PDB file of C-alpha atoms in Angstrom:
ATOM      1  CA  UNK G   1      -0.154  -9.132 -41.247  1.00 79.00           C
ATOM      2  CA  UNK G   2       3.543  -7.962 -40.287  1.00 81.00           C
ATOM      3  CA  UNK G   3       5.100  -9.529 -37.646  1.00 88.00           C
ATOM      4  CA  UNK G   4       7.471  -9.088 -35.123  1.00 87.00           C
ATOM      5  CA  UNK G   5      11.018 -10.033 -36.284  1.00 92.00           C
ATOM      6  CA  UNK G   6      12.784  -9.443 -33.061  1.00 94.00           C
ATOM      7  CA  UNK G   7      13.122  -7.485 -29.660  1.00 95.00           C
ATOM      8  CA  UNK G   8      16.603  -6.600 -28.038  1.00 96.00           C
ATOM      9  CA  UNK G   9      18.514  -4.640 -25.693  1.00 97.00           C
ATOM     10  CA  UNK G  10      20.650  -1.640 -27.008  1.00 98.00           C
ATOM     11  CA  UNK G  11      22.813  -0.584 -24.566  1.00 98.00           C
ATOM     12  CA  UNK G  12      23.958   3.034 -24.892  1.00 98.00           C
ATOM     13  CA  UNK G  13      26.955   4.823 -24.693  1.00 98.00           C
ATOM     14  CA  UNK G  14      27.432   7.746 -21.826  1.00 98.00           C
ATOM     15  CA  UNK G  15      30.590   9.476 -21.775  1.00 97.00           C
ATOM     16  CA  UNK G  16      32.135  10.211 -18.370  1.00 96.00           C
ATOM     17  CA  UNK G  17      30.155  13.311 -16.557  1.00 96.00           C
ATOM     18  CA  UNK G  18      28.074  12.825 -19.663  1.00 98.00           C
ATOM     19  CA  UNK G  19      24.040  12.694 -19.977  1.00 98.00           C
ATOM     20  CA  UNK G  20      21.741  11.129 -22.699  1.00 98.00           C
ATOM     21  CA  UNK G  21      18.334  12.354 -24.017  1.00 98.00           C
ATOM     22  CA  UNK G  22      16.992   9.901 -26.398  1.00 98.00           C
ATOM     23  CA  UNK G  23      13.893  10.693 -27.758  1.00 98.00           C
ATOM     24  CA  UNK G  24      11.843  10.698 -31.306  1.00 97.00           C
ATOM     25  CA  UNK G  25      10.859  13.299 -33.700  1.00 95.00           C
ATOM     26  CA  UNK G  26       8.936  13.492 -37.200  1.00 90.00           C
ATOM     27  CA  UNK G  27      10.911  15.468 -40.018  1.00 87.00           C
ATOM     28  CA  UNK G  28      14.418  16.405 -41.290  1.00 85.00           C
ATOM     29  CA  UNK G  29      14.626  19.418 -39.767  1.00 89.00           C
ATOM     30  CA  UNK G  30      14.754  17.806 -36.550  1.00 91.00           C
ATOM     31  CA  UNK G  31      18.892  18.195 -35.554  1.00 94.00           C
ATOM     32  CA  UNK G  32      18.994  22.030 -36.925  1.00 95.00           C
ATOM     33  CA  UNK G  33      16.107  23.054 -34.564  1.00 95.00           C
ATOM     34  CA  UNK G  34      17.773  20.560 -31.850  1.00 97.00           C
ATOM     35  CA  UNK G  35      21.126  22.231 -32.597  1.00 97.00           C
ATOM     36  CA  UNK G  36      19.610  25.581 -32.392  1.00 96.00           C
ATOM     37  CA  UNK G  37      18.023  24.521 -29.073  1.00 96.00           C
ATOM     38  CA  UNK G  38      21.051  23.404 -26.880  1.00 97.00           C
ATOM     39  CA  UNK G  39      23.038  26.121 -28.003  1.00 95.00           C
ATOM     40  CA  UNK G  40      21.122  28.863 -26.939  1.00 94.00           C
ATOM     41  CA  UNK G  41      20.793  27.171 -23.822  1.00 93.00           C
ATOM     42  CA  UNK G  42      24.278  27.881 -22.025  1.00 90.00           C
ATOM     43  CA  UNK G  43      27.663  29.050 -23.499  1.00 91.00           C
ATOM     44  CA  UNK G  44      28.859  26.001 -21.479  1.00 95.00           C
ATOM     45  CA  UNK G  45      27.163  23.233 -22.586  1.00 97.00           C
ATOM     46  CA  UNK G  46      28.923  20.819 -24.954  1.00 98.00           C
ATOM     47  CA  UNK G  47      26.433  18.725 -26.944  1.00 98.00           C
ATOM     48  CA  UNK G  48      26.734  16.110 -29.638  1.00 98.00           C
ATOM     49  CA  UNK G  49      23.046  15.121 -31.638  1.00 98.00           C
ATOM     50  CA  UNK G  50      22.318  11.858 -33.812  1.00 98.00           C
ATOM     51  CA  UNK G  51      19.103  11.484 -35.733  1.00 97.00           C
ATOM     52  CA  UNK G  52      18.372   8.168 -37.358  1.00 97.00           C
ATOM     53  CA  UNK G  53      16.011  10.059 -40.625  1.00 94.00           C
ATOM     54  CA  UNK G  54      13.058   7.322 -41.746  1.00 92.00           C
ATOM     55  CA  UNK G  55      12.688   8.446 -45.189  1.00 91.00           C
ATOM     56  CA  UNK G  56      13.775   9.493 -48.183  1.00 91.00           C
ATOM     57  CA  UNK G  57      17.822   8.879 -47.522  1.00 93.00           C
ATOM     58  CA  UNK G  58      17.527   7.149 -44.220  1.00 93.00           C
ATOM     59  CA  UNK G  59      20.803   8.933 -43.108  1.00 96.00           C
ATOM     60  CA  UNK G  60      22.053   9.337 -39.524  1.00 97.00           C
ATOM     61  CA  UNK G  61      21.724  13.258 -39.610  1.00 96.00           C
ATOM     62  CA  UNK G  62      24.528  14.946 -36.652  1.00 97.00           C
ATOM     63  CA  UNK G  63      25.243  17.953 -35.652  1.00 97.00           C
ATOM     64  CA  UNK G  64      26.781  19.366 -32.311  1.00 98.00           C
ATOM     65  CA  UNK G  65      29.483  22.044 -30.830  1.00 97.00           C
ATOM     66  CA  UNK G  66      31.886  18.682 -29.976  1.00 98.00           C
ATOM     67  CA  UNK G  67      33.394  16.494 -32.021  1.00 98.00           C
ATOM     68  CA  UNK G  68      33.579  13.874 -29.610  1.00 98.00           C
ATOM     69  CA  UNK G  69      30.531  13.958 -28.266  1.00 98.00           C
ATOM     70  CA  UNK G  70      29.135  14.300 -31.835  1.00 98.00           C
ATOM     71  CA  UNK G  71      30.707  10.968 -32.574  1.00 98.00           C
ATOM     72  CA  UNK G  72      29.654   9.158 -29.591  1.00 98.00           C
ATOM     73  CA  UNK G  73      25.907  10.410 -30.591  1.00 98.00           C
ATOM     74  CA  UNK G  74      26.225   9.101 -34.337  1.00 98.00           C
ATOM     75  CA  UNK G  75      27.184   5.673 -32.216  1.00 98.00           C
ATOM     76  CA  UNK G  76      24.347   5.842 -30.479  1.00 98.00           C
ATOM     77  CA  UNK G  77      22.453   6.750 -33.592  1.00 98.00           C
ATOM     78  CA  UNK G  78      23.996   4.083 -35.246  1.00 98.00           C
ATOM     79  CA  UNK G  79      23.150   1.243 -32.601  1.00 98.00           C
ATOM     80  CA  UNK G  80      19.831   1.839 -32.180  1.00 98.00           C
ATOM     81  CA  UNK G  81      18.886   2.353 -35.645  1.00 97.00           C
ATOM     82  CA  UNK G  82      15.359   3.122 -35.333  1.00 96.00           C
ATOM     83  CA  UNK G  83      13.356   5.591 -36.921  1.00 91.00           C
ATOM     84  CA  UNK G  84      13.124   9.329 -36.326  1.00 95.00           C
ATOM     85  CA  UNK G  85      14.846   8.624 -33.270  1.00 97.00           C
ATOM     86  CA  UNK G  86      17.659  11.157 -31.889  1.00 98.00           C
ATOM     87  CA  UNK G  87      20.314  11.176 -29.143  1.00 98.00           C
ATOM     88  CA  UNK G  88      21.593  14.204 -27.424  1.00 98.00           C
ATOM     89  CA  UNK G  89      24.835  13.258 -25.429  1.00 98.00           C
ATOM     90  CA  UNK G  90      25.515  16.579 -23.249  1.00 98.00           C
ATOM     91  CA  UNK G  91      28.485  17.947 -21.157  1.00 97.00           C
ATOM     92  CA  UNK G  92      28.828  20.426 -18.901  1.00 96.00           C
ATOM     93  CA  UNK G  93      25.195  20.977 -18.366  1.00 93.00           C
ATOM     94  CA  UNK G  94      22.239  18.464 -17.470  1.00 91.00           C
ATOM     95  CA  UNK G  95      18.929  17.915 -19.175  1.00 95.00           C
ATOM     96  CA  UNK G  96      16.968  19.600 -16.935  1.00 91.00           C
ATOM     97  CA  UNK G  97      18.957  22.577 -17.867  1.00 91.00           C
ATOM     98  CA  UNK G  98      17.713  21.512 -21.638  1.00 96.00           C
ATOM     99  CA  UNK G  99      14.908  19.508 -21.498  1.00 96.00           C
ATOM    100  CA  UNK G 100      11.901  21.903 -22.220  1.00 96.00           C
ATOM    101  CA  UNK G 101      13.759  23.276 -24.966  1.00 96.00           C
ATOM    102  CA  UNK G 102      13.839  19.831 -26.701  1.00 97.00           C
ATOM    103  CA  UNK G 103      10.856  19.144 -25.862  1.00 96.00           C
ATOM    104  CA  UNK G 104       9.460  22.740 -27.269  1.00 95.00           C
ATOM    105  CA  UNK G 105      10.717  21.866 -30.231  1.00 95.00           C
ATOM    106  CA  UNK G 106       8.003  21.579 -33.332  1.00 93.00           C
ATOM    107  CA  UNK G 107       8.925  17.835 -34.719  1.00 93.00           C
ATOM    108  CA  UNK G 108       9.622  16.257 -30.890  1.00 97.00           C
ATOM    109  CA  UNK G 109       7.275  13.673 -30.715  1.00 96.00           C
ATOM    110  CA  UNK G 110       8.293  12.272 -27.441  1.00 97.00           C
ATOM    111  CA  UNK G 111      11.321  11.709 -25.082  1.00 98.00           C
ATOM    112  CA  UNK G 112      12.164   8.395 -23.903  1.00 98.00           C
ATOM    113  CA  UNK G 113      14.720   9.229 -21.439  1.00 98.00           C
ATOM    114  CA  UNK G 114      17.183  12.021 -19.623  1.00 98.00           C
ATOM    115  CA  UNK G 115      19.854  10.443 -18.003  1.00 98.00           C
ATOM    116  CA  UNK G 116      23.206   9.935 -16.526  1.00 97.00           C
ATOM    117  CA  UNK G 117      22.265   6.449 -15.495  1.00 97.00           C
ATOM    118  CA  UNK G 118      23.438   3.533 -17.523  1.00 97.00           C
ATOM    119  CA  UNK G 119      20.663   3.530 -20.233  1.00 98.00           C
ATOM    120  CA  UNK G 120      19.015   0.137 -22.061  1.00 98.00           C
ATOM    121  CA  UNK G 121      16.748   1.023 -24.790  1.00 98.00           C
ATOM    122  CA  UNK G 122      14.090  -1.744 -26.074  1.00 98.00           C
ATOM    123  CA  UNK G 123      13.993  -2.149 -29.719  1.00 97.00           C
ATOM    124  CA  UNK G 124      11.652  -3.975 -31.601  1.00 96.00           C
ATOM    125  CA  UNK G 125      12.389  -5.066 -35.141  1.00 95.00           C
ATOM    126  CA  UNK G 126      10.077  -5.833 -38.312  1.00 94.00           C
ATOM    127  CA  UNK G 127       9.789  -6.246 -41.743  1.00 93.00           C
ATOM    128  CA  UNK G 128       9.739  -2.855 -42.394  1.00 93.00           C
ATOM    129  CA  UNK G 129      12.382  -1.530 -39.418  1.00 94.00           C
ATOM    130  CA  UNK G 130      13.001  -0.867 -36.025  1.00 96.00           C
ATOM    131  CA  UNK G 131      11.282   1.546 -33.353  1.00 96.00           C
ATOM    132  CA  UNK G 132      11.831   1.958 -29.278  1.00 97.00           C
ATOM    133  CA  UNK G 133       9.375   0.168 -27.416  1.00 96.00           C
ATOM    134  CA  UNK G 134      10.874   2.338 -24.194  1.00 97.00           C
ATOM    135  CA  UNK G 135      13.570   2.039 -21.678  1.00 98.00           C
ATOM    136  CA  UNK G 136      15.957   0.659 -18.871  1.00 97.00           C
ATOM    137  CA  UNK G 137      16.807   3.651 -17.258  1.00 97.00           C
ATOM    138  CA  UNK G 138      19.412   3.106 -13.906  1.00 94.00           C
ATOM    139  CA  UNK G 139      18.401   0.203 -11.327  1.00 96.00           C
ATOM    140  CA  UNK G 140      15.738  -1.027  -9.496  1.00 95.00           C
ATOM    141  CA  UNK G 141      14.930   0.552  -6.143  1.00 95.00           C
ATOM    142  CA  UNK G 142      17.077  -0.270  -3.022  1.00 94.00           C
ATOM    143  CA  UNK G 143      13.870   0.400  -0.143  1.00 96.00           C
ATOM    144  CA  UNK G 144      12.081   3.883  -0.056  1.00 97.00           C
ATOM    145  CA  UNK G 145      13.827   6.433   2.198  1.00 96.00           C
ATOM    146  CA  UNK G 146      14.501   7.528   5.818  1.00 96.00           C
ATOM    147  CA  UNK G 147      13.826  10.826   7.036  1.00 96.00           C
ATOM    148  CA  UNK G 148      17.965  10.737   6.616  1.00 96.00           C
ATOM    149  CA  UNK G 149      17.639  10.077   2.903  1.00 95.00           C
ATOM    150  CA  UNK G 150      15.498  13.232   3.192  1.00 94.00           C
ATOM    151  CA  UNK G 151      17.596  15.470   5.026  1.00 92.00           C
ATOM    152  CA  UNK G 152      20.057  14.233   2.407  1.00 92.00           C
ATOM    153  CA  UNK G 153      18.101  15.011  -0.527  1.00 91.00           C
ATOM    154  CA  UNK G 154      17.288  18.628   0.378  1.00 90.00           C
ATOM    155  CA  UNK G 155      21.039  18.933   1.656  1.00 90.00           C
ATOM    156  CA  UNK G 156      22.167  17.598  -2.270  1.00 88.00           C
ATOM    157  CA  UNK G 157      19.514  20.091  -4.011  1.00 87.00           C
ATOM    158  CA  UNK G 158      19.651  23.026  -1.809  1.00 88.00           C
ATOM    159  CA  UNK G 159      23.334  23.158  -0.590  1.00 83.00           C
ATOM    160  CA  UNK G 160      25.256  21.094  -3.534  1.00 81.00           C
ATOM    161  CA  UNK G 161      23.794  21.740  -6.910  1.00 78.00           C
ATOM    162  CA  UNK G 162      21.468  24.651  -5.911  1.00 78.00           C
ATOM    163  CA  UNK G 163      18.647  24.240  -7.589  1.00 77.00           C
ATOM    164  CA  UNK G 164      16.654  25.052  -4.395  1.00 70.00           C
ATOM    165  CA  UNK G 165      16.435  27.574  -1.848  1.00 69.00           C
TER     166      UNK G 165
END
């Protein structure tokens, strides 16, 4: 019977006005189609993608439109090391802008989490490897809101960012 080796924290990287989608796919393919994806999405967005393959090679697969952000997802990659798991790191545009896309495509088994939020990701360890158990996503809740907190949450979608009328 295998047994669990070990279970940690992995802490993950989030550049400045940057956003994280980690998630987990099934097949090689995986950051062409994701590529393919976030670039058709806006002629703004700046993306970096890290793939951690679980077979045959067992590369860290990238691609992206930003070098930087490319590297920081091959970090991200890299620390979690678990596989078929992939990290988007995204600029200039925010995963709801994204997110179906990803999720549309044909290997995405799952997505963990879309965040700007300071991100933990649980990772459990075996004989055989590691896989994401899930994940720490921002901070527990300060009280549930006021009819301010409301006002002000209508004000930030409708008046700020838009996204409502």
């Amino acid at each position: 019977m295998a047994e669990i080796k070990k279970m940690e924290l992995v802490s993950l990287e989030i550049p400045e006005d940057g956003n994280l989608i980690v998630g987990q796919s099934h097949f090689i393919k995986t950051v062409e189609d994701l590529y393919e994806a976030l670039v058709t999405s806006s002629p703004y967005l700046k993306f970096g993608i890290g793939f951690c393959e679980a077979s045959g090679d067992c590369l860290i697969r990238s691609d992206g439109n930003d070098d930087e952000l490319k590297a920081c997802a091959v970090r991200n990659a890299q620390a979690l090391s678990c596989g078929h798991s992939f990290v988007i790191v995204l600029k200039n545009g925010y995963p709801i802008n994204v997110l179906q896309a990803v999720k549309n495509c044909q290997e995405v088994c799952r997505i963990f989490a879309a965040t700007a939020n300071p991100l933990q990701v649980v990772v459990c360890s075996s004989e055989q490897g590691r896989g994401i158990l899930g994940v720490i996503d921002g901070f527990l809740p300060q009280g549930v809101e006021t009819e301010a907190d409301v006002v002000a949450r209508k004000d930030l979608l409708r008046k700020i960012i838009g996204y409502k009328r």
